[in-house]
PDB file of C-alpha atoms in Angstrom:
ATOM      1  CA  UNK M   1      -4.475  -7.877 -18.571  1.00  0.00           C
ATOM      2  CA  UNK M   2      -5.889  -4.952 -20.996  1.00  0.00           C
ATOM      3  CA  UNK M   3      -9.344  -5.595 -19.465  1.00  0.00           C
ATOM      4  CA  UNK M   4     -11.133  -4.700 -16.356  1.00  0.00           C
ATOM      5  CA  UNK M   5     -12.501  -7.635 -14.743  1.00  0.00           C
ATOM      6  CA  UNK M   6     -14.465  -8.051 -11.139  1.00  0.00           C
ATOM      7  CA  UNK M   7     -12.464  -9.921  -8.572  1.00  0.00           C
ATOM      8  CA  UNK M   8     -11.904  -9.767  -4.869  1.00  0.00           C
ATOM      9  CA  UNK M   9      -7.772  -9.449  -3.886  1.00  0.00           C
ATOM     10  CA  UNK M  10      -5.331  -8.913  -0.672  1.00  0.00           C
ATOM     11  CA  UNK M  11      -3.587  -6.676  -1.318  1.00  0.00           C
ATOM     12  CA  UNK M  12       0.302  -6.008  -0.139  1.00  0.00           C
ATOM     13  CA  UNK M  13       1.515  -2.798   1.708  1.00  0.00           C
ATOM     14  CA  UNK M  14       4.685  -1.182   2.029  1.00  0.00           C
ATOM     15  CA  UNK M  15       5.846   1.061   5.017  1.00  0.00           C
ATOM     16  CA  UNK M  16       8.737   2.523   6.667  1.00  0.00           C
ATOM     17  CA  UNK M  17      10.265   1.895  10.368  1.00  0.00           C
ATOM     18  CA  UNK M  18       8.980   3.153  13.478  1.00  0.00           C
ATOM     19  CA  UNK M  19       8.938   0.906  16.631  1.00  0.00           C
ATOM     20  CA  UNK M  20      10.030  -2.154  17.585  1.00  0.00           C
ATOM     21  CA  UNK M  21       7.822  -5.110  18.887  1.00  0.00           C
ATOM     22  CA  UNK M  22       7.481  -8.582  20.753  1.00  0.00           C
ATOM     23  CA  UNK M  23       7.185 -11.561  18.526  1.00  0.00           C
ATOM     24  CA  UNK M  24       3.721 -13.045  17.695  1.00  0.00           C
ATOM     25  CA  UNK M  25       1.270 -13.417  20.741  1.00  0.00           C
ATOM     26  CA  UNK M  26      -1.489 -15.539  21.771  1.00  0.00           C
ATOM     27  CA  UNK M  27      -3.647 -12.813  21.386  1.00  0.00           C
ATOM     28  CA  UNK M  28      -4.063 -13.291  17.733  1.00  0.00           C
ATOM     29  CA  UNK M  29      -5.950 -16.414  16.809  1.00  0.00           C
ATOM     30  CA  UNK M  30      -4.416 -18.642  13.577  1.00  0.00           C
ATOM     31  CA  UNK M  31      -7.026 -19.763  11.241  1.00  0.00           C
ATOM     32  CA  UNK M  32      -6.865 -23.663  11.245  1.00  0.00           C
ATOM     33  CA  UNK M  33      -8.421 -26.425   9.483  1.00  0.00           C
ATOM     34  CA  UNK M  34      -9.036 -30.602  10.219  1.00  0.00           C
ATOM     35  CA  UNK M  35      -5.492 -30.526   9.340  1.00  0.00           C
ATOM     36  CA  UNK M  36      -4.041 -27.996  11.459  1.00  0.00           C
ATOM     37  CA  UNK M  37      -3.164 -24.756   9.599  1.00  0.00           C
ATOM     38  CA  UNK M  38      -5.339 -23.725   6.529  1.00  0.00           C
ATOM     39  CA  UNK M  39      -2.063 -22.769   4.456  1.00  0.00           C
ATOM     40  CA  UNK M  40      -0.967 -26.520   5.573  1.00  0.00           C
ATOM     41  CA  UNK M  41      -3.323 -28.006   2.279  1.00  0.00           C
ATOM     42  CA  UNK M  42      -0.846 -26.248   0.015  1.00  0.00           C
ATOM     43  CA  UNK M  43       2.050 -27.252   1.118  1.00  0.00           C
ATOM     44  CA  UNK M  44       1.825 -30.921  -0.566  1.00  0.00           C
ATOM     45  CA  UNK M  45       1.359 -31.600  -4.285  1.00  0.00           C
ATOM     46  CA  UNK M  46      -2.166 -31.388  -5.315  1.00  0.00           C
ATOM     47  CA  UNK M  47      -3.665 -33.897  -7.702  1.00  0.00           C
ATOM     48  CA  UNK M  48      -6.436 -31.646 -10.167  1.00  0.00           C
ATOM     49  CA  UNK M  49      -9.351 -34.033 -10.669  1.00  0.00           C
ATOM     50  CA  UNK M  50     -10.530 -34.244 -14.462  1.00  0.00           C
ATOM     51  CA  UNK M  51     -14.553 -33.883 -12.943  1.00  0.00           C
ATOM     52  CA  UNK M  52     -13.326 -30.178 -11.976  1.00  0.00           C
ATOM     53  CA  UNK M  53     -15.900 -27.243 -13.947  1.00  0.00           C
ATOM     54  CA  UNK M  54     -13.444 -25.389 -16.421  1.00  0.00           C
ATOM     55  CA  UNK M  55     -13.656 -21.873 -15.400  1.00  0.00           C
ATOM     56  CA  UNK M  56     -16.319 -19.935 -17.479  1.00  0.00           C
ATOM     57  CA  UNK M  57     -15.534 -17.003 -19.459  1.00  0.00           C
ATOM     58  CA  UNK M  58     -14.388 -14.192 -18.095  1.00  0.00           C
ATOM     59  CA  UNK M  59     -16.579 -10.940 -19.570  1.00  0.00           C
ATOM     60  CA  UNK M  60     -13.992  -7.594 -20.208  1.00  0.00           C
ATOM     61  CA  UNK M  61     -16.034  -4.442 -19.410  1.00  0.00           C
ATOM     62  CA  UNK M  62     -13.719  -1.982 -20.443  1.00  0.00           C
ATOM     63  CA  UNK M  63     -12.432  -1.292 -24.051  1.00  0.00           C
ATOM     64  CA  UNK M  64      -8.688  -0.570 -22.946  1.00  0.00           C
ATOM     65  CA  UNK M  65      -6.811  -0.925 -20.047  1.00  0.00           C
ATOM     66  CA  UNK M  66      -7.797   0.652 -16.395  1.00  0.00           C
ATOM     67  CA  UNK M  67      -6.589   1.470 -13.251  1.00  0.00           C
ATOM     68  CA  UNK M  68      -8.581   2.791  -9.340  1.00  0.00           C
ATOM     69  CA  UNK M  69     -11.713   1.174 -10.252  1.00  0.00           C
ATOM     70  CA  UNK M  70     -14.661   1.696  -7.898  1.00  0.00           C
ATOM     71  CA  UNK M  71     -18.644  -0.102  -7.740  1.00  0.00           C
ATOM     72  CA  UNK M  72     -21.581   1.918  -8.367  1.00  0.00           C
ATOM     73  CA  UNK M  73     -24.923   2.079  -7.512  1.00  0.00           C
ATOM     74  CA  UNK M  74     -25.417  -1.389  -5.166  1.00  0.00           C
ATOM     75  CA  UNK M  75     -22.205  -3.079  -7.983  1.00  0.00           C
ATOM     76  CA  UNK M  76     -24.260  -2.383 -10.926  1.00  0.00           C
ATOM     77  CA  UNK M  77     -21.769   0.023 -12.123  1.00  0.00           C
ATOM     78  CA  UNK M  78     -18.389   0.436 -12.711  1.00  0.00           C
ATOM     79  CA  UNK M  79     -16.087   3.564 -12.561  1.00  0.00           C
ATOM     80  CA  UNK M  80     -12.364   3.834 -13.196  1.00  0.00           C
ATOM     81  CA  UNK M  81      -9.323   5.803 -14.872  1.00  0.00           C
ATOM     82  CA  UNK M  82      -7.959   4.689 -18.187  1.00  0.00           C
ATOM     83  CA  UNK M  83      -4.615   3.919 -17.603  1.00  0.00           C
ATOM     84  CA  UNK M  84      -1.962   5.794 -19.767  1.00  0.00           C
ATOM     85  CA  UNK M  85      -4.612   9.155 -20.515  1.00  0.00           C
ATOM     86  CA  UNK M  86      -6.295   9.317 -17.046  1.00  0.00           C
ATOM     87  CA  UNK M  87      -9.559   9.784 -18.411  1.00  0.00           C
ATOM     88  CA  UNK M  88     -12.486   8.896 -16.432  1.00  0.00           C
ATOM     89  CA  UNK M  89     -15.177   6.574 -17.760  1.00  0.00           C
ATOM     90  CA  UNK M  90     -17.903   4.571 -16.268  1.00  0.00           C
ATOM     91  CA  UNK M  91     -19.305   1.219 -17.305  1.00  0.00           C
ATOM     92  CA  UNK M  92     -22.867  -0.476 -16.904  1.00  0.00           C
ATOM     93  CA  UNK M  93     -21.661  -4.173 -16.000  1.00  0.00           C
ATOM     94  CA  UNK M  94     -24.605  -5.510 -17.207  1.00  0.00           C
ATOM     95  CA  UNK M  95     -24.415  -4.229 -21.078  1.00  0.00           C
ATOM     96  CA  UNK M  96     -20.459  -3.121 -20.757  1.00  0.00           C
ATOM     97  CA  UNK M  97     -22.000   0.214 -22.420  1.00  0.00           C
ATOM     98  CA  UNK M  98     -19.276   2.901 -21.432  1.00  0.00           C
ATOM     99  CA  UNK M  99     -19.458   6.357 -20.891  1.00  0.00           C
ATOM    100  CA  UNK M 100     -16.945   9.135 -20.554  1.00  0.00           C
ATOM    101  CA  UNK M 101     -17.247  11.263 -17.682  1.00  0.00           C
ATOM    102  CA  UNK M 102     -14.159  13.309 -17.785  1.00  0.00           C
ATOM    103  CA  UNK M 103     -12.273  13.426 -21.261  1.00  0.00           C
ATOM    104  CA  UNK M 104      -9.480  15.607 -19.260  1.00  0.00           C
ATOM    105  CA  UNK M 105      -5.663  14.041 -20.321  1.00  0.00           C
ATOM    106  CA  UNK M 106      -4.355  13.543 -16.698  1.00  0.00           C
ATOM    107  CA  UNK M 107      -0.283  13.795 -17.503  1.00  0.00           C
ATOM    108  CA  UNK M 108       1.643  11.716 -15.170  1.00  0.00           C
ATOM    109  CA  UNK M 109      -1.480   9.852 -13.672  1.00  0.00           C
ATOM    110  CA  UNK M 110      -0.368   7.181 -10.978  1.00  0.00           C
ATOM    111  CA  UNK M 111      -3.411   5.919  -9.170  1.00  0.00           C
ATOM    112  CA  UNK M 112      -6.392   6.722  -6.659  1.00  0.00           C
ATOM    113  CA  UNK M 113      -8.873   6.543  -3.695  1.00  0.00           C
ATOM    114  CA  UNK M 114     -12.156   6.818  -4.044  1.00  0.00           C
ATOM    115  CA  UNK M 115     -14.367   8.227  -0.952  1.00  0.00           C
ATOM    116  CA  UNK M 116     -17.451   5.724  -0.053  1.00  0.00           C
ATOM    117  CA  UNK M 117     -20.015   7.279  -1.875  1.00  0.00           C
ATOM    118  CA  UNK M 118     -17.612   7.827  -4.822  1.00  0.00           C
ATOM    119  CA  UNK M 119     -18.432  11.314  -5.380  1.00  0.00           C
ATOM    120  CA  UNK M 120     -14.495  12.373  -4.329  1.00  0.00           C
ATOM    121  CA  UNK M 121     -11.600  11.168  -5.076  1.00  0.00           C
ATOM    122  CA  UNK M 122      -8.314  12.268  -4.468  1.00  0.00           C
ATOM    123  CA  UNK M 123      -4.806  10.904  -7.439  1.00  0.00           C
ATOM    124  CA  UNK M 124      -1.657  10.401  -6.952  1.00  0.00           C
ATOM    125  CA  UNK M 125       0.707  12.211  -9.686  1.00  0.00           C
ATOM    126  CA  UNK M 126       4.214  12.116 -10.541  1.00  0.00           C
ATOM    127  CA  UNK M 127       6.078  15.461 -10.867  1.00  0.00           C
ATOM    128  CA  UNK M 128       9.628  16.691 -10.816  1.00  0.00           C
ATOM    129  CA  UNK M 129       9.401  17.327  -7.075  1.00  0.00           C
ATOM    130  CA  UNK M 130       7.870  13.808  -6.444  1.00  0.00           C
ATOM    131  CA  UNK M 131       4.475  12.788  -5.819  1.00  0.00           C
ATOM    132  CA  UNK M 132       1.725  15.184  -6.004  1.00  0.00           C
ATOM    133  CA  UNK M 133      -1.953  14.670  -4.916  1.00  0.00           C
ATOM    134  CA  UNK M 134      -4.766  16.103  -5.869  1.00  0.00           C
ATOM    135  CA  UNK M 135      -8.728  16.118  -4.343  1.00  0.00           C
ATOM    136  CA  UNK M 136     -11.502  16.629  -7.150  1.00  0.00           C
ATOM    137  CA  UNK M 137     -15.422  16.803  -6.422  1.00  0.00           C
ATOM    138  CA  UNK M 138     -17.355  14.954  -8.943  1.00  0.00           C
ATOM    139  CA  UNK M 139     -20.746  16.640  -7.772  1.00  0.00           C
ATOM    140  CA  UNK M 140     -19.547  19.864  -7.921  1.00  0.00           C
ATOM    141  CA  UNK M 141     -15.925  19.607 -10.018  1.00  0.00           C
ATOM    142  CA  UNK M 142     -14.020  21.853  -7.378  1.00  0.00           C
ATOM    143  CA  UNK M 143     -10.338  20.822  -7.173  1.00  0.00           C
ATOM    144  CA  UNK M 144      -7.568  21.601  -5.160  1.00  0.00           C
ATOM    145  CA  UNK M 145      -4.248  20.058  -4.496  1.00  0.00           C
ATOM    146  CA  UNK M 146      -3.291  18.837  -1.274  1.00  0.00           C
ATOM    147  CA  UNK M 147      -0.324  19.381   1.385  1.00  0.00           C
ATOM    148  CA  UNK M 148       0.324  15.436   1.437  1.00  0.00           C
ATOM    149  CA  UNK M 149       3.492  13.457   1.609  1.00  0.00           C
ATOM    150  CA  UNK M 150       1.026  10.030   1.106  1.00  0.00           C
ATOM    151  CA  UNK M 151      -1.813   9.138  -0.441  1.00  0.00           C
ATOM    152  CA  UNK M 152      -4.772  10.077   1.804  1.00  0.00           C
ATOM    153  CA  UNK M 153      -7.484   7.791   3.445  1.00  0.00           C
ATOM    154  CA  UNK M 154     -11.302   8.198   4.009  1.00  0.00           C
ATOM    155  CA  UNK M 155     -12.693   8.025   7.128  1.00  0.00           C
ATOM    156  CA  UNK M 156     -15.374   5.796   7.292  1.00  0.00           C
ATOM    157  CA  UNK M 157     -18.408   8.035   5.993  1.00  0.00           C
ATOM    158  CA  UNK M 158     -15.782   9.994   3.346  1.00  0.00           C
ATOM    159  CA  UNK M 159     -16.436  13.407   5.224  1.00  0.00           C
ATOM    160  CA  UNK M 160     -12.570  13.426   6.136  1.00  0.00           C
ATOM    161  CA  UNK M 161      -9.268  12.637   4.848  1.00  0.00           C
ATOM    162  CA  UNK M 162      -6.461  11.310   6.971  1.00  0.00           C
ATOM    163  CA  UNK M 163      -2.371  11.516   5.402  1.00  0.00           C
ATOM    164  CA  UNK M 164       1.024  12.048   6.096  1.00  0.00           C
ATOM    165  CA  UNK M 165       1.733  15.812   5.721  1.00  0.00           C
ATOM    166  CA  UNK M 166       5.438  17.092   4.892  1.00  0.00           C
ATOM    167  CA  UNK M 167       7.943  17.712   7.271  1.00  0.00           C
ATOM    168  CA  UNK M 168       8.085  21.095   9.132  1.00  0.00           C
ATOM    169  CA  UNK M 169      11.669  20.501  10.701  1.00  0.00           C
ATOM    170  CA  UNK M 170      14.326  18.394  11.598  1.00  0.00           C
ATOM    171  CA  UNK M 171      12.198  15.928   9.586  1.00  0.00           C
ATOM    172  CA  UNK M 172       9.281  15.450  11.484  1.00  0.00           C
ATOM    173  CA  UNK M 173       6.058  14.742   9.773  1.00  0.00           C
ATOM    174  CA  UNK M 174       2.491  14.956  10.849  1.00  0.00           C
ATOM    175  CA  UNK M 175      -0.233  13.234  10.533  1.00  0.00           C
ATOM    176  CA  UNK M 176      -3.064  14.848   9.933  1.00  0.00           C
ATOM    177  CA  UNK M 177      -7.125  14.695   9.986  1.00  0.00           C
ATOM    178  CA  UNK M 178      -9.036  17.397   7.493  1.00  0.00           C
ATOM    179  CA  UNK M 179     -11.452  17.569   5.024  1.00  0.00           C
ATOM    180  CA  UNK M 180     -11.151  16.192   1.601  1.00  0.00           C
ATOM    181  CA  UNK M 181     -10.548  19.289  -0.075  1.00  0.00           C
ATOM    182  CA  UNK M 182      -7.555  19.471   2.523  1.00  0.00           C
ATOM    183  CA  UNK M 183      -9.201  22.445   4.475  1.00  0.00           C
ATOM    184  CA  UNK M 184      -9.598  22.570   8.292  1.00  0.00           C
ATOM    185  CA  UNK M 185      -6.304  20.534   9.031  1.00  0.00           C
ATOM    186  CA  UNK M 186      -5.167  18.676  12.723  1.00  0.00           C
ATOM    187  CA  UNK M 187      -2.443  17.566  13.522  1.00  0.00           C
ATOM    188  CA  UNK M 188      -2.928  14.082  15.967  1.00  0.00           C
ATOM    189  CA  UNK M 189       0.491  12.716  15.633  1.00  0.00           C
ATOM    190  CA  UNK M 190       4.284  13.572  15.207  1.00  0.00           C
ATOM    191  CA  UNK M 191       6.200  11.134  13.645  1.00  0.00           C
ATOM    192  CA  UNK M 192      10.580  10.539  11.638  1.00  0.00           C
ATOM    193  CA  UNK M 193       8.377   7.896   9.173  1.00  0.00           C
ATOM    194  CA  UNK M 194       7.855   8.649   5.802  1.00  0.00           C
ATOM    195  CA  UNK M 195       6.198   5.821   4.404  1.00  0.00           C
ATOM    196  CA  UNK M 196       3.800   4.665   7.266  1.00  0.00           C
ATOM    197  CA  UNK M 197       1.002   2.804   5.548  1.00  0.00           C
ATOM    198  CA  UNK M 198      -2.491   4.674   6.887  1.00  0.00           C
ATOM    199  CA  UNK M 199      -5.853   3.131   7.164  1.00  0.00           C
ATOM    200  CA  UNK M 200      -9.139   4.006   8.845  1.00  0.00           C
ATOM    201  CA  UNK M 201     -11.262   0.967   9.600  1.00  0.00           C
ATOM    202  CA  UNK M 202     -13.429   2.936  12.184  1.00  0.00           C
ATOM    203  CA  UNK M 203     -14.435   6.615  13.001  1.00  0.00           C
ATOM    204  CA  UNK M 204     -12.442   6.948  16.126  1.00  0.00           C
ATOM    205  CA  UNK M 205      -8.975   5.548  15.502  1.00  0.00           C
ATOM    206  CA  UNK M 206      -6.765   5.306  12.451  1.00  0.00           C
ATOM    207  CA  UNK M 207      -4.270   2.618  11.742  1.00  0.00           C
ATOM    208  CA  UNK M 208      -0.514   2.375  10.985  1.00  0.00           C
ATOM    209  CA  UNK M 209       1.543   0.057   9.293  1.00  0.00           C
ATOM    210  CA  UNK M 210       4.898   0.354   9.863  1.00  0.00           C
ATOM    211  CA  UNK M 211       7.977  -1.654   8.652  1.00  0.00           C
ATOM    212  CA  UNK M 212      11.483  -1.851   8.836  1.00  0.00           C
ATOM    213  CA  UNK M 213      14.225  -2.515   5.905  1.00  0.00           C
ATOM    214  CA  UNK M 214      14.574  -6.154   6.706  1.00  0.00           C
ATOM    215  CA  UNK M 215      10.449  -6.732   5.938  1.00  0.00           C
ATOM    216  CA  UNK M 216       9.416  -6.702   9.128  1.00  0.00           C
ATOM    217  CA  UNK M 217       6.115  -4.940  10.429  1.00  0.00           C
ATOM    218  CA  UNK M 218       3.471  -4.210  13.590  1.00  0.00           C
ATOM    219  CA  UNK M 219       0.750  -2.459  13.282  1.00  0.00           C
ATOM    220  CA  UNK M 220      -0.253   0.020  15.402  1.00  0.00           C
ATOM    221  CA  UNK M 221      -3.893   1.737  16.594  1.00  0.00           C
ATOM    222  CA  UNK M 222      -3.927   5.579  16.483  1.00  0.00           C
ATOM    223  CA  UNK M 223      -7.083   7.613  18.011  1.00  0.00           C
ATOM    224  CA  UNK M 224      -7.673  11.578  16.730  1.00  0.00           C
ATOM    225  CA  UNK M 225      -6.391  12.166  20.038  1.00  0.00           C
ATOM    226  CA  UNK M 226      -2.807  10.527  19.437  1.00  0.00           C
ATOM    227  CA  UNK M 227      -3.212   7.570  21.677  1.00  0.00           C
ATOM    228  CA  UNK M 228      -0.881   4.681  19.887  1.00  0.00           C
ATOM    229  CA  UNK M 229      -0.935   0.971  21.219  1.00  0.00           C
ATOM    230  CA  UNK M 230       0.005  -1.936  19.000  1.00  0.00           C
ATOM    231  CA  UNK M 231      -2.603  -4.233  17.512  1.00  0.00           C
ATOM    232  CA  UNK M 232      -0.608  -6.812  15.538  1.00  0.00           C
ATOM    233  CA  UNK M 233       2.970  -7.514  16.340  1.00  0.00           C
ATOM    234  CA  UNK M 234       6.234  -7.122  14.882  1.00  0.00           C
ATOM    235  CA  UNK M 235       5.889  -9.964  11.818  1.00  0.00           C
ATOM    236  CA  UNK M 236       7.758 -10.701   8.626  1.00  0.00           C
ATOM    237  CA  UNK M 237       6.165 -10.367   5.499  1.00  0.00           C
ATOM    238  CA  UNK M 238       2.796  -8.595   7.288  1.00  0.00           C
ATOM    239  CA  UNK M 239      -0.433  -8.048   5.034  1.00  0.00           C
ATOM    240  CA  UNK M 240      -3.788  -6.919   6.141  1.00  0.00           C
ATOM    241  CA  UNK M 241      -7.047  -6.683   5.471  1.00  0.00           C
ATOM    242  CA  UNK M 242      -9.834  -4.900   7.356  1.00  0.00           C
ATOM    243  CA  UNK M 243     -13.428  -6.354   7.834  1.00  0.00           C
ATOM    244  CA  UNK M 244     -16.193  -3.649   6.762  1.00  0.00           C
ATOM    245  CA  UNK M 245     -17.328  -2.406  10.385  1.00  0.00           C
ATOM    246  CA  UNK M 246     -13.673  -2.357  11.341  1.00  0.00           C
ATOM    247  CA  UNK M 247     -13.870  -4.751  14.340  1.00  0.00           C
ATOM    248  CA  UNK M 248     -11.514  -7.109  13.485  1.00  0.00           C
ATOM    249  CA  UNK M 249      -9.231  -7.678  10.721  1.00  0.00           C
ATOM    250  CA  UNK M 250      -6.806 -10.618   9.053  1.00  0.00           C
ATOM    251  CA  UNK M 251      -3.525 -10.401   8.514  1.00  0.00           C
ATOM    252  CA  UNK M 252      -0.586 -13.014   7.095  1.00  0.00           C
ATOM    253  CA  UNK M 253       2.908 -13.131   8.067  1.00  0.00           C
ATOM    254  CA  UNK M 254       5.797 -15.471   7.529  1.00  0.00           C
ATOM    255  CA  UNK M 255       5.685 -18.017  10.500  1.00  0.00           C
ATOM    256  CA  UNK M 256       8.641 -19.471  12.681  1.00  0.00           C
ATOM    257  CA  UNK M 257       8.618 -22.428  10.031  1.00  0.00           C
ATOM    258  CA  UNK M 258       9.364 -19.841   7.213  1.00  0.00           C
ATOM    259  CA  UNK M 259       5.911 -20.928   5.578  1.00  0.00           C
ATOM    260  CA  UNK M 260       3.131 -17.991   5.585  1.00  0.00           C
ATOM    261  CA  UNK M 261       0.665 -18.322   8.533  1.00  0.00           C
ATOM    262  CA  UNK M 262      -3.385 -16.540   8.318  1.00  0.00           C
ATOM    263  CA  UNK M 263      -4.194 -15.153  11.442  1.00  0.00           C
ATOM    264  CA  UNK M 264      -6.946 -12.954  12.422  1.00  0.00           C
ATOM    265  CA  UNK M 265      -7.729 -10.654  15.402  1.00  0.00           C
ATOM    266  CA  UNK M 266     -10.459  -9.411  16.710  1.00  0.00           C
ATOM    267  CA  UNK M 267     -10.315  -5.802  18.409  1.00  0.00           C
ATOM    268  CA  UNK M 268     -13.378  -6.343  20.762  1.00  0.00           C
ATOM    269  CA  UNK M 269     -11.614  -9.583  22.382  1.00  0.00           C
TER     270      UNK M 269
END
């Protein structure tokens, strides 16, 4: 839609190929109801009782279209890039009043991260020599552009950055640990992949997703000292999402039946 609008999603990653792994294990628990699996309910035809509430009105907050929206201040606030101009504009949820914050025409705009306490955030640009990403300081409005070949990830209290830096030779890559503005760089892991999906759900590891070209993924655990051990195995169709301490996470996959399966795992077990 043209409109920003509040909703909670799970989102789909892509990735590359790495390793290979076993096929599903015990380890990770499948979320079941009276009736066995929860997907299971929607696998029938469901009959939509007339005494059902109509949805209420959904309340647009923006005045055009939007894209890398963030919460402010406890979700009172909104702040996001309009799509198409890459301005930056925040919105009060509760009166939709809109302000600009940046009226700076971002050419080529794609999308972006936002650290924790939303006072960073690093886009992702299209150029002629392919994607380009950039770290800006809202605070203080220092800017720099970054030696990425992904877009980056916060660590969990936004005071570093973690990405896939460009090959060196041979067509190796790095990944590598800095701070936002890209200064103070470590490398913690050598890697062929050039699409690895990144994610830090705690302070002392990192995650990878990593797929091949038939759709299959694991996902693997990464410490800043380059220990790697898989977490989820090799799965068709893999999406995941992280709880907030980074404990445990859930993640779907396309089952031996062909039908998608939940499952969740929980790192401390």
């Amino acid at each position: 839609t043209a409109f920003l609008v509040i909703f909670s999603f799970l989102a789909a990653f892509g990735g590359g190929y790495l390793l290979s792994g076993s096929e599903f294990s015990k380890e990770a628990t499948i979320f079941s109801g009276k009736n066995g699996n929860i997907l299971d309910k929607f696998n029938r035809e469901i009959e939509i009782s007339e005494n059902i509430s109509p949805v209420k009105k959904l309340s647009p907050i923006s005045s055009g279209r939007v894209a890398s929206f963030a919460l402010l201040n406890g979700g009172s606030e909104v702040i996001y890039y309009e799509k198409g101009t890459g301005r930056m504009i925040s919105a009060v949820l509760d009166t939709k009043a809109e302000q600009v914050l940046s009226n700076t025409i971002l050419a080529n705009f794609i999308k972006a991260v936002w650290s924790p306490d939303k006072k960073i955030v690093i886009s992702q640009f299209i150029s002629l020599k392919g994607a380009e990403y950039k770290y800006y300081n809202l605070q203080t409005q220092e800017s720099s552009v970054l030696k990425s070949s992904s877009l980056p990830v916060f660590s969990p209290d936004g005071k570093h950055i973690a990405f896939l830096g460009p090959p060196e030779t041979d067509g190796v890559y790095h990944i590598i640990i800095s701070n936002p503005d890209g200064s103070a760089p470590k490398k913690i892991f050598n890697t062929r992949l050039s699409d690895a999906e990144i994610f830090w759900p705690q302070e002392n590891f990192l995650a990878l997703k990593v797929a091949d070209n038939r759709g299959y993924a694991n996902i693997f655990s990464l410490t800043k000292n380059g220990a790697l051990e898989e977490i989820a195995p090799k799965s068709k169709n893999l999406e995941i999402l992280w709880s907030q301490n980074g404990l445990s996470f859930l993640f779907s996959a396309t089952g031996t039946n062909g039908r998608p399966e939940l499952f969740y795992k929980n790192l401390e077990e």
